[in-house]
Short mmCIF file of C-alpha atoms in Angstrom, two decimals:
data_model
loop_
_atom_site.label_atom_id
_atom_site.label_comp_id
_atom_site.label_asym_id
_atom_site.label_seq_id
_atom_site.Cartn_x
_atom_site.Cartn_y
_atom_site.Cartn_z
CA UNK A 1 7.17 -8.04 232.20
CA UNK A 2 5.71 -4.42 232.48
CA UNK A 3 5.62 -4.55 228.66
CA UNK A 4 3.24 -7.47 228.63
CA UNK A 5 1.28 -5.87 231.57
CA UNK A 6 0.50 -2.55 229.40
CA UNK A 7 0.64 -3.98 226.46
CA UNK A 8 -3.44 -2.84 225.70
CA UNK A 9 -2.53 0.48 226.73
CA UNK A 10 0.15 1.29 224.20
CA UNK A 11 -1.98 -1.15 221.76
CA UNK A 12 -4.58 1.49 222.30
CA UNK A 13 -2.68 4.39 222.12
CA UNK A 14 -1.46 2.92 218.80
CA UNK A 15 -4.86 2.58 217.62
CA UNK A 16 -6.30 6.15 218.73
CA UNK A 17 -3.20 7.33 216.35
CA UNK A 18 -3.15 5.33 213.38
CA UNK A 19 -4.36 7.21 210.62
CA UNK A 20 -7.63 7.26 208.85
CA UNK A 21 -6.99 8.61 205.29
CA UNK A 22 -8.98 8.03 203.31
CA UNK A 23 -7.99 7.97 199.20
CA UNK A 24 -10.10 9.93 197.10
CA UNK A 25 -11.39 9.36 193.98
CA UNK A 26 -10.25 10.09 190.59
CA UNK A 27 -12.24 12.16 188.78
CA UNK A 28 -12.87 11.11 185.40
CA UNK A 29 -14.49 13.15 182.19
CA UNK A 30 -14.44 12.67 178.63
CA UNK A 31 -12.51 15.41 177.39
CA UNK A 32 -15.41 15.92 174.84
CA UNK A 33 -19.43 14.80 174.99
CA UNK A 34 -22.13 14.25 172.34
CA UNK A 35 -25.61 16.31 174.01
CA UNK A 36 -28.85 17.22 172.64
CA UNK A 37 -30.27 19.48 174.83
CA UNK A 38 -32.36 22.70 173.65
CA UNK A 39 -31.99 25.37 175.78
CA UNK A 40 -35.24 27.44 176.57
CA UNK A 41 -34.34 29.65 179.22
CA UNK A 42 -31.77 31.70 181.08
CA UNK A 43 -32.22 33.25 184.50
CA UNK A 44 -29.83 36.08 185.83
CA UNK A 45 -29.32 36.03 189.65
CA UNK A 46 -27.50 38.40 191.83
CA UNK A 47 -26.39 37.81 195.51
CA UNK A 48 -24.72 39.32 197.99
CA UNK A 49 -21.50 37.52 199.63
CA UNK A 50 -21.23 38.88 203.06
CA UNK A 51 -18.29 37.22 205.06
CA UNK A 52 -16.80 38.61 208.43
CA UNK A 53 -13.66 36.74 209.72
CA UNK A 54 -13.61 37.16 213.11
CA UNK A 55 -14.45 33.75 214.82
CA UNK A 56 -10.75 32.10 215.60
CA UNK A 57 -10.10 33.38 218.98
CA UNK A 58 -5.88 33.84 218.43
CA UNK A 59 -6.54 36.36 215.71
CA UNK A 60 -6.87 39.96 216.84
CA UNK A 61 -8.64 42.33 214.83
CA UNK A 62 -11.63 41.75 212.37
CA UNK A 63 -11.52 41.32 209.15
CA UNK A 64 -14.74 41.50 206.63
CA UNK A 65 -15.32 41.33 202.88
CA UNK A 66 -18.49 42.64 200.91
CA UNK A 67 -18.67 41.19 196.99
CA UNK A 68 -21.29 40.94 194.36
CA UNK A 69 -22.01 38.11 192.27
CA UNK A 70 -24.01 37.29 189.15
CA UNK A 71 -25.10 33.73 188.03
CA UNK A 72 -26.61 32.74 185.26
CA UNK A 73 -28.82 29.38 185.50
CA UNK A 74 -29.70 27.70 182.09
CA UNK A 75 -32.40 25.03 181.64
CA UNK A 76 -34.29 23.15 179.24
CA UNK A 77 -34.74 19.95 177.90
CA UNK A 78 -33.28 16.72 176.65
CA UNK A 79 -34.32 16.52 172.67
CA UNK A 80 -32.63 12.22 172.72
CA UNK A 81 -35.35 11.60 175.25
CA UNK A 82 -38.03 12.49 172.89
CA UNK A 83 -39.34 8.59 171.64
CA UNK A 84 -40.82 7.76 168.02
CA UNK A 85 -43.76 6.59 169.84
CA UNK A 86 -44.11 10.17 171.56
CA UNK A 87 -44.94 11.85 168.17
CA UNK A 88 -48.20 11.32 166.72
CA UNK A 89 -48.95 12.47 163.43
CA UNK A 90 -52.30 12.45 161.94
CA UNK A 91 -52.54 14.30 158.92
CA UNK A 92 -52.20 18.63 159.64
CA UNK A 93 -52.23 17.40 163.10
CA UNK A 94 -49.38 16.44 165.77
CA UNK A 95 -49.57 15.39 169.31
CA UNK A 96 -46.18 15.42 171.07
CA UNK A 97 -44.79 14.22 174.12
CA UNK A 98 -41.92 15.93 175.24
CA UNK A 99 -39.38 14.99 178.94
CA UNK A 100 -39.62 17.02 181.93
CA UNK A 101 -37.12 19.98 181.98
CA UNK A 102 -33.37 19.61 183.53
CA UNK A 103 -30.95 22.06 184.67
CA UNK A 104 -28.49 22.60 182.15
CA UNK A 105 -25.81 24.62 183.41
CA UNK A 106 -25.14 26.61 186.51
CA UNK A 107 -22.61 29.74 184.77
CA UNK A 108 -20.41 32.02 187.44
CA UNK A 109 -17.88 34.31 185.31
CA UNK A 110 -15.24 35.93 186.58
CA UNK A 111 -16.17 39.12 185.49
CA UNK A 112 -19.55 38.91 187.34
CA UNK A 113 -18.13 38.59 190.68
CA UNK A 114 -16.87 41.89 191.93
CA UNK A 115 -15.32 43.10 195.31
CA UNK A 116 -17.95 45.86 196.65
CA UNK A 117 -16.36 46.65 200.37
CA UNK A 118 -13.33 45.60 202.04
CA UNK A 119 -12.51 46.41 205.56
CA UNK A 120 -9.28 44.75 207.39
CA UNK A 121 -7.92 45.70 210.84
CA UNK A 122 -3.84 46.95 211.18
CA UNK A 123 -3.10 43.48 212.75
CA UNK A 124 -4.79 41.20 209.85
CA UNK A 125 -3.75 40.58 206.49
CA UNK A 126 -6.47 41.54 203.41
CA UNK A 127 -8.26 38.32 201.82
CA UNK A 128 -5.92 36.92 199.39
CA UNK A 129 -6.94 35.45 195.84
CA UNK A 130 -7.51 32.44 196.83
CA UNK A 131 -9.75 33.08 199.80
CA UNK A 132 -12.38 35.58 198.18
CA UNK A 133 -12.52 32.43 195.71
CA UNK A 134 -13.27 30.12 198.65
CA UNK A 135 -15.93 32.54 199.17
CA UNK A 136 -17.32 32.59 195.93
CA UNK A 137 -17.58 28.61 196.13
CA UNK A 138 -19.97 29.06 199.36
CA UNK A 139 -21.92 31.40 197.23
CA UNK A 140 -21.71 29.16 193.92
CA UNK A 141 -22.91 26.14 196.61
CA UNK A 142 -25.46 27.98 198.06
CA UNK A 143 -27.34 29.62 194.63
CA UNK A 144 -26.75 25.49 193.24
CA UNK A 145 -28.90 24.76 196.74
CA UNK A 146 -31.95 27.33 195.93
CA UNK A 147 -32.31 26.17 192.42
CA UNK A 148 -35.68 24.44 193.18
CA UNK A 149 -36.97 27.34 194.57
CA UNK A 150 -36.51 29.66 191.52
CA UNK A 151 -39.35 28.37 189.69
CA UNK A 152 -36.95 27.45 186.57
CA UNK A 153 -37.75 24.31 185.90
CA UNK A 154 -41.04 24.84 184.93
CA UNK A 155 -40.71 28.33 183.27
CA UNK A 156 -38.39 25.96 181.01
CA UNK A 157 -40.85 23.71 180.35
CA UNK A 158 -43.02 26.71 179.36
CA UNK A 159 -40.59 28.48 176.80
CA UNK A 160 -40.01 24.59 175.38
CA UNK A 161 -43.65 24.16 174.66
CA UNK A 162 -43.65 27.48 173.18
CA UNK A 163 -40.74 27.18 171.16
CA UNK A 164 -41.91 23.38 169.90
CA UNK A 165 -45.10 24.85 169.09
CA UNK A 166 -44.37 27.73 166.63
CA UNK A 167 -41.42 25.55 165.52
CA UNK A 168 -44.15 22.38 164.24
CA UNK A 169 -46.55 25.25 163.20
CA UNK A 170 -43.50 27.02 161.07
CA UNK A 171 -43.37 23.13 159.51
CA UNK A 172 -46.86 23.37 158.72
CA UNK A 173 -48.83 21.95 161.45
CA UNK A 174 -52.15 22.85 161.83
CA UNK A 175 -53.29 21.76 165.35
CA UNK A 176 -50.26 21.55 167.45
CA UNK A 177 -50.59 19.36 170.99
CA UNK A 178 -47.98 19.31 173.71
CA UNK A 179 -47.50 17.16 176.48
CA UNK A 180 -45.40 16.39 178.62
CA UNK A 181 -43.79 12.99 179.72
CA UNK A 182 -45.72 12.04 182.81
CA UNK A 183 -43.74 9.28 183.90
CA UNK A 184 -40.22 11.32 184.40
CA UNK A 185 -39.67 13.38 186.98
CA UNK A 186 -38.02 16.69 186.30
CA UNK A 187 -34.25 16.40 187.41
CA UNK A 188 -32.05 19.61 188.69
CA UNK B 1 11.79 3.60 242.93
CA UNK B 2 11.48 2.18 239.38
CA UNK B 3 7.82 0.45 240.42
CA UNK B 4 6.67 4.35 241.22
CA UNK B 5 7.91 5.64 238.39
CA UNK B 6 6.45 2.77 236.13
CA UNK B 7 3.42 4.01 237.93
CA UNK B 8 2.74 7.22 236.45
CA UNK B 9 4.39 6.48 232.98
CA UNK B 10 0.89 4.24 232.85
CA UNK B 11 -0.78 6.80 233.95
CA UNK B 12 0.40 9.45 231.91
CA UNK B 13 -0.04 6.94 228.90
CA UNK B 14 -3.85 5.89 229.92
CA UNK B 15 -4.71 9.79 230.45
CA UNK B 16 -3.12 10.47 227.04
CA UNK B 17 -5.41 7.06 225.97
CA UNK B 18 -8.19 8.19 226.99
CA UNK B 19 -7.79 11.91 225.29
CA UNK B 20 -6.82 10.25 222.04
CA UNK B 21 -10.21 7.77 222.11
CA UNK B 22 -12.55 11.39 223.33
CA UNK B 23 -10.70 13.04 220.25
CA UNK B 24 -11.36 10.34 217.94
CA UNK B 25 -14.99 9.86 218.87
CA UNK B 26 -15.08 14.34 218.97
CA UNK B 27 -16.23 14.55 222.47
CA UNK B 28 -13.43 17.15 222.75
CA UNK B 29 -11.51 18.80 219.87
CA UNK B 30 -8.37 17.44 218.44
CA UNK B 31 -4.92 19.44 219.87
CA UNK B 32 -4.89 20.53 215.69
CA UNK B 33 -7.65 22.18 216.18
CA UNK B 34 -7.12 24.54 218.84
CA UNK B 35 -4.86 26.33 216.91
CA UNK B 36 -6.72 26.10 213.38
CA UNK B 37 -8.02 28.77 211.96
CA UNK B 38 -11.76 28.98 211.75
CA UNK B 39 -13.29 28.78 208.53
CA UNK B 40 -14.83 32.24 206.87
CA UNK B 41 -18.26 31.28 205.94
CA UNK B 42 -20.67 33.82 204.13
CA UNK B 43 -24.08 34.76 205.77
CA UNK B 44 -27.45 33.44 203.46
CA UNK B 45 -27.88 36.08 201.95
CA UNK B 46 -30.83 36.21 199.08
CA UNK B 47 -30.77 35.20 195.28
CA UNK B 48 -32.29 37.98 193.48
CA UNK B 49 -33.53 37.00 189.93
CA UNK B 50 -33.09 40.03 187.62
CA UNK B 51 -33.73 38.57 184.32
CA UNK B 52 -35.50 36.22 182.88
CA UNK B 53 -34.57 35.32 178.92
CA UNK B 54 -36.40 32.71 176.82
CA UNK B 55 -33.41 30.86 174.39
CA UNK B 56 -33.62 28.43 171.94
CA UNK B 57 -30.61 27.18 171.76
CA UNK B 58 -29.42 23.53 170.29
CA UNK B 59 -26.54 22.64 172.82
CA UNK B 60 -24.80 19.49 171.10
CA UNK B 61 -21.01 19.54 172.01
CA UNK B 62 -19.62 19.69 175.20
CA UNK B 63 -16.01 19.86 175.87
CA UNK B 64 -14.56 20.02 178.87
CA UNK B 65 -10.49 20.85 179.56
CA UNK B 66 -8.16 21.63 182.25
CA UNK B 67 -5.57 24.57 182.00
CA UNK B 68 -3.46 26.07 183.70
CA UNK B 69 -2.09 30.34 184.04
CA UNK B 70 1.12 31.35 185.28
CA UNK B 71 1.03 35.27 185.85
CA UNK B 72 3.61 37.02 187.03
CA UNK B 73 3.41 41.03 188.23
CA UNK B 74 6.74 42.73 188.67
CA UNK B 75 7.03 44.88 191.35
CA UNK B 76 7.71 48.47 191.21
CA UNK B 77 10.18 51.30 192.38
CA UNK B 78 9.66 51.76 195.94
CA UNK B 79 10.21 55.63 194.90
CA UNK B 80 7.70 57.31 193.16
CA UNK B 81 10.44 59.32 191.41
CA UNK B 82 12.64 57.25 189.33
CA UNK B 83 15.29 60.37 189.97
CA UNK B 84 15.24 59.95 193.47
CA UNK B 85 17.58 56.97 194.15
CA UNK B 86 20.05 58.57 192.17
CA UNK B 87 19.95 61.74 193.79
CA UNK B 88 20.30 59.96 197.14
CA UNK B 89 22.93 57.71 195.53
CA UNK B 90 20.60 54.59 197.20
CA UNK B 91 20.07 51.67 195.17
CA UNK B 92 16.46 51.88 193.27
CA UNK B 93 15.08 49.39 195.71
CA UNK B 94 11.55 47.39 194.25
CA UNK B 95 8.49 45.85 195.60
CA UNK B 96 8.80 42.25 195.13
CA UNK B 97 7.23 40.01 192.12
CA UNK B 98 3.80 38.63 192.79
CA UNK B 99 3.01 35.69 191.29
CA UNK B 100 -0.32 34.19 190.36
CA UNK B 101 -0.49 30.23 189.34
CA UNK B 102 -4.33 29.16 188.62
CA UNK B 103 -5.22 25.72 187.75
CA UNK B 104 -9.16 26.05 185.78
CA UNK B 105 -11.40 23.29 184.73
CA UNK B 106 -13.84 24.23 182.87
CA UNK B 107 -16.50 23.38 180.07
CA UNK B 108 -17.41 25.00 176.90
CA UNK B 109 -21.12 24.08 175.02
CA UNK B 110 -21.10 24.66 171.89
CA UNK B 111 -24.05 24.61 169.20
CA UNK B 112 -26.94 26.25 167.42
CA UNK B 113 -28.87 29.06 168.27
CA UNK B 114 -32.58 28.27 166.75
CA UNK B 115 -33.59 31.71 167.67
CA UNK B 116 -31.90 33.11 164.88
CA UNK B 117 -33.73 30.68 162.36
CA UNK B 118 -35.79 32.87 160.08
CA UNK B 119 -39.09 31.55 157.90
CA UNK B 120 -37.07 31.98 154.89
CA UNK B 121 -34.68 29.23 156.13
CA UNK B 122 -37.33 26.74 156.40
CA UNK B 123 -39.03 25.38 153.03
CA UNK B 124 -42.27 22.75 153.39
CA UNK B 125 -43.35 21.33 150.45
CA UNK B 126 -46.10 18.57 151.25
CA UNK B 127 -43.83 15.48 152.53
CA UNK B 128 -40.18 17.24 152.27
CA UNK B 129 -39.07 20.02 154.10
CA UNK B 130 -35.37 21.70 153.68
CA UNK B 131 -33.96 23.96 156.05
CA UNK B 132 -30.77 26.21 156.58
CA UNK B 133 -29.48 26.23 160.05
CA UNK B 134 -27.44 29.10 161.48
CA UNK B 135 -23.65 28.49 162.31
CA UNK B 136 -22.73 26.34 165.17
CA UNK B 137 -21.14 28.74 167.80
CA UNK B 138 -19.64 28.30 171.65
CA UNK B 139 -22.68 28.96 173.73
CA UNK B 140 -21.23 29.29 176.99
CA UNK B 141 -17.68 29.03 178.64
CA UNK B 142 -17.84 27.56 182.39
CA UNK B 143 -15.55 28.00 184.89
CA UNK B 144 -17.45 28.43 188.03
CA UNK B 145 -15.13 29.63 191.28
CA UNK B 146 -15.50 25.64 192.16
CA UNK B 147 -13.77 24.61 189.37
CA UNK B 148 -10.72 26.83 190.21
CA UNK B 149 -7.55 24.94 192.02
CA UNK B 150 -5.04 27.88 193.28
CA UNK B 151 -1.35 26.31 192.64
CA UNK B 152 0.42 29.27 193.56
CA UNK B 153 -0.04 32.86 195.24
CA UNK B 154 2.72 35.10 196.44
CA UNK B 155 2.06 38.53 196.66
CA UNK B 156 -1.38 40.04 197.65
CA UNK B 157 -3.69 40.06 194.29
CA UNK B 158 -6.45 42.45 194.36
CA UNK B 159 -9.87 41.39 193.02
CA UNK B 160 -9.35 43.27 189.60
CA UNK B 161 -5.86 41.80 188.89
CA UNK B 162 -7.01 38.26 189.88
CA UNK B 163 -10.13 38.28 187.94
CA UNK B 164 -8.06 39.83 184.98
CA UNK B 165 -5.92 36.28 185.16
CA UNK B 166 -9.31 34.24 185.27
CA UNK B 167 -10.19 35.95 182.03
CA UNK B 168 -6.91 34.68 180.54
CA UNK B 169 -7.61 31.05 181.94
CA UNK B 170 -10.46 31.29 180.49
CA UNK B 171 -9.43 32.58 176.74
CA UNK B 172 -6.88 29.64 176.81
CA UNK B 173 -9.89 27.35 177.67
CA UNK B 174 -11.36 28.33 174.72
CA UNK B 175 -8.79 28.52 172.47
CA UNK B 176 -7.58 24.77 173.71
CA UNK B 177 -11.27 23.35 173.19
CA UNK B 178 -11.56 25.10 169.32
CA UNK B 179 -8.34 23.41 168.61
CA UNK B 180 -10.22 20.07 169.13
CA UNK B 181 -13.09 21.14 166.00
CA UNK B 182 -15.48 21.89 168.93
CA UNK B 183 -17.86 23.70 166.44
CA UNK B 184 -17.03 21.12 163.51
CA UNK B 185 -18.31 18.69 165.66
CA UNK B 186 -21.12 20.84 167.12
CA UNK B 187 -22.25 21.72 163.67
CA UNK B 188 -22.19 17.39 162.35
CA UNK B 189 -24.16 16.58 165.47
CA UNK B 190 -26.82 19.58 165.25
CA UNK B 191 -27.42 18.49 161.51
CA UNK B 192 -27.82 14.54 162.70
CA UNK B 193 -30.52 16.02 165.63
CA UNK B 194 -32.53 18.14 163.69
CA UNK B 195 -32.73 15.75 160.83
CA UNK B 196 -34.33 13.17 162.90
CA UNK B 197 -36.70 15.28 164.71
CA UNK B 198 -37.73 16.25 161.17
CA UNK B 199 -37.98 12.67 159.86
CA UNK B 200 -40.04 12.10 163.33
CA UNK B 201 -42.12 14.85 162.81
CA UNK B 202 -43.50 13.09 160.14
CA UNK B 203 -41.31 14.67 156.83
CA UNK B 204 -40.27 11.50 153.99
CA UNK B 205 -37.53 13.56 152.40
CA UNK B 206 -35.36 16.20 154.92
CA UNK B 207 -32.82 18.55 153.80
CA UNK B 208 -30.42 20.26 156.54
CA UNK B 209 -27.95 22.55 155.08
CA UNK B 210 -25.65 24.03 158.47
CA UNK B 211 -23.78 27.18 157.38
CA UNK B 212 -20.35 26.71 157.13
CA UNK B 213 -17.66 28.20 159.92
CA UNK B 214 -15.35 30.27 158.86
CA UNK B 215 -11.78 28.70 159.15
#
C-alpha cells in the first residue's frame, strides 16, 4: 500500500541515480599513411607554463610549478591537391596554381620541456610525472589554440611560392607565375 | 507509530529526491565533488616565436605506432657510507624502487629534404629532364605530452629522470616504425610524386634516380 503510494518517489530517486556513461569511441589510425605534403616552414615557439595549486580548499599549503617549453609548428602545403588543369605551360613559360597552406604538424619533444622553478609547502607532495605532463597538455592545447594568430599560414604560403619558383626556374622556366587556389580556404 | 515514521522516511527520500534532480541538473555540486581535488590549470601565458626557418621538405610517409616503457630505478642505501651499517651491525636498509610505466603514441614523417638538392642533380635537356634526389630520411618524431598515457608511477620522478624515459619511448618509436621500411617506402612514394609533378610541369621523358639507404 505505502509502496504503491511512493512509488514516483523511489522511481525518481532511481532515475536521479542511474548512470549516464557514456562509451567512448575507438580511436582508429592506419598504422602507416601515403602524404605528399612539402614542407616550407618551421616556427620555434617558447612559453612559459605557470601553474599554482592552491584552489581545493582541504589541501593546506601551496604548491606551484614554473617550466619552459619549446614547440615547433610545421606548415606547408598539399603537393596531391595540385590539378593537371592548374599547370599551364606555354612554351619557356608556366602559370601555376598551387592550394592554400595547412598546418602540418604541431612537434613538443621531451627534451624541450624543462622544469625552471619548483616550490612545494612541508604538508604537500611535489608534482609527480604524470601531473607536470597534464600540464604540458594545457600548454600543448593552448599553443594548438593560438596557431591562427602566428601568422604561419601565410609565411608558408610565402616560402612555397618561393621554393616552386626557383625550383620551375632550376627546370628551365623562363617566366615563372604563381597563384594560389582561390576557391580553398587555408585549413589549420 | 508506524504512519509517523512512514512519514519522514518520505520525507527523507523526497529531500534526498530533490538533491539528486539539483545535482543532476548542477544547480548544486555533486557530494563527489566536494571532496575532489581541483584541477591545476596553467595561467595564459604568451607564445614567443624565436625562429623562423624556411624548409623544403617532401613529407611522404607517415607512420604512426603505439609503445610502451617500463623503467625501473632502484633505490639506494639509506647511508651514505656503505661501511656504516656494518659498523652499526644494522641491516643496509634502501630507498624503495620507483617505477616508471609510459604508454606513447606517436608519429614519425619520413621523406626528402629538397633543400639539399644541388643544380648538379638536376639535368634539362629540351623535353627530358633527369634528376637525383637526396636520401629519404625521418623528418620528425612526434610525441606531443597529449599523446602520453601514464600506466604506472610509484616513486616521485623528477623532471630529468622522466624526460630521460620519454627519450627511450621515443627511440623505441623509431626503431619500431624503421622496422616497417618507413624510408623504403618514403623513398618509392617521393620518386612516384616528383615524377608526376615533372611530367605535369610539362617534361615528355623524366628520370628520378632516389639515392639508395644504407641497410
Amino acid at each position: 500500500m505505502y509502496f504503491k503510494k511512493y512509488s514516483p518517489v523511489l522511481l525518481l530517486c532511481m532515475l536521479c541515480m542511474g548512470c549516464n556513461k557514456k562509451e567512448k569511441q575507438l580511436q582508429q589510425v592506419m598504422a602507416l599513411q601515403q602524404m605528399n605534403d612539402l614542407a616550407t616552414v618551421e616556427y620555434v615557439v617558447t612559453k612559459i607554463i605557470k601553474a599554482n595549486d592552491n584552489k581545493t580548499w582541504y589541501k593546506i599549503g601551496d604548491r606551484k610549478i614554473l617550466m619552459s617549453c619549446k614547440a615547433t609548428l610545421t606548415a606547408g602545403i598539399d603537393l596531391s591537391a595540385i590539378k593537371p588543369e592548374q599547370v599551364n605551360i606555354d612554351g619557356r613559360h608556366i602559370t601555376l596554381t598551387l592550394p592554400h597552406s595547412k598546418m602540418i604538424s604541431v612537434n613538443i619533444k621531451p627534451e624541450d620541456i624543462t622544469e625552471a622553478y619548483e616550490a612545494v609547502d612541508v604538508l604537500r607532495q611535489s608534482f609527480t610525472s604524470e601531473e607536470r605532463n597534464g600540464l604540458a597538455i594545457q600548454a600543448e592545447q593552448q599553443i594548438n589554440a593560438s596557431i591562427g594568430e602566428l601568422g604561419i599560414l601565410q609565411t608558408a604560403e610565402t616560402n612555397a611560392a618561393l621554393f616552386v619558383n626557383n625550383f620551375l626556374h632550376r627546370l628551365g622556366y623562363e617566366t615563372i607565375k604563381i597563384n594560389f587556389d582561390n576557391l580553398a580556404t587555408p585549413k589549420n | 507509530m508506524r504512519k509517523t515514521l512512514t512519514k519522514y522516511l518520505v520525507l527523507v527520500l523526497l529531500l534526498l529526491a530533490v538533491i539528486l534532480l539539483f545535482q543532476r541538473i548542477q544547480w548544486i555540486p555533486s557530494f563527489g565533488d566536494w571532496f575532489k581535488s581541483k584541477p591545476v590549470e596553467i595561467e595564459n601565458t604568451a607564445i614567443v616565436i624565436k625562429e623562423i626557418n624556411a624548409l623544403a621538405q617532401l613529407i611522404t610517409v607517415t607512420a604512426y605506432n603505439e609503445v610502451v616503457i617500463e623503467e625501473v630505478i632502484k633505490g639506494g642505501s639509506l647511508f651514505n657510507n656503505p661501511i656504516v651499517p656494518t659498523l652499526l651491525n644494522v641491516p643496509d636498509l634502501k630507498y624503495a624502487n620507483k617505477k616508471l610505466v609510459l604508454v606513447g603514441k606517436g608519429k614519425v614523417l619520413a621523406g626528402i629534404d629538397l633543400a639539399k638538392l644541388t643544380d648538379k642533380d638536376i639535368f634539362v635537356n629540351r623535353d627530358s629532364v633527369s634528376m637525383k634526389l637526396p636520401k629519404a630520411t625521418i623528418l620528425q618524431v612526434i610525441i606531443n605530452p597529449s599523446d602520453y598515457d601514464t600506466f604506472e608511477e610509484t616513486g616521485s620522478w623528477t623532471d630529468a629522470e622522466a624526460r630521460v624515459v620519454k627519450l627511450k619511448l621515443r627511440d623505441k618509436l623509431i626503431i619500431t616504425v624503421l622496422r616497417q621500411n618507413i624510408l623504403q617506402k618514403a623513398a618509392a612514394k617521393a620518386k612516384l610524386l616528383m615524377e608526376n609533378f615533372l611530367t605535369a610541369s610539362g617534361f615528355k621523358k623524366v628520370t628520378v634516380i632516389i639515392t639508395p639507404n644504407e641497410l
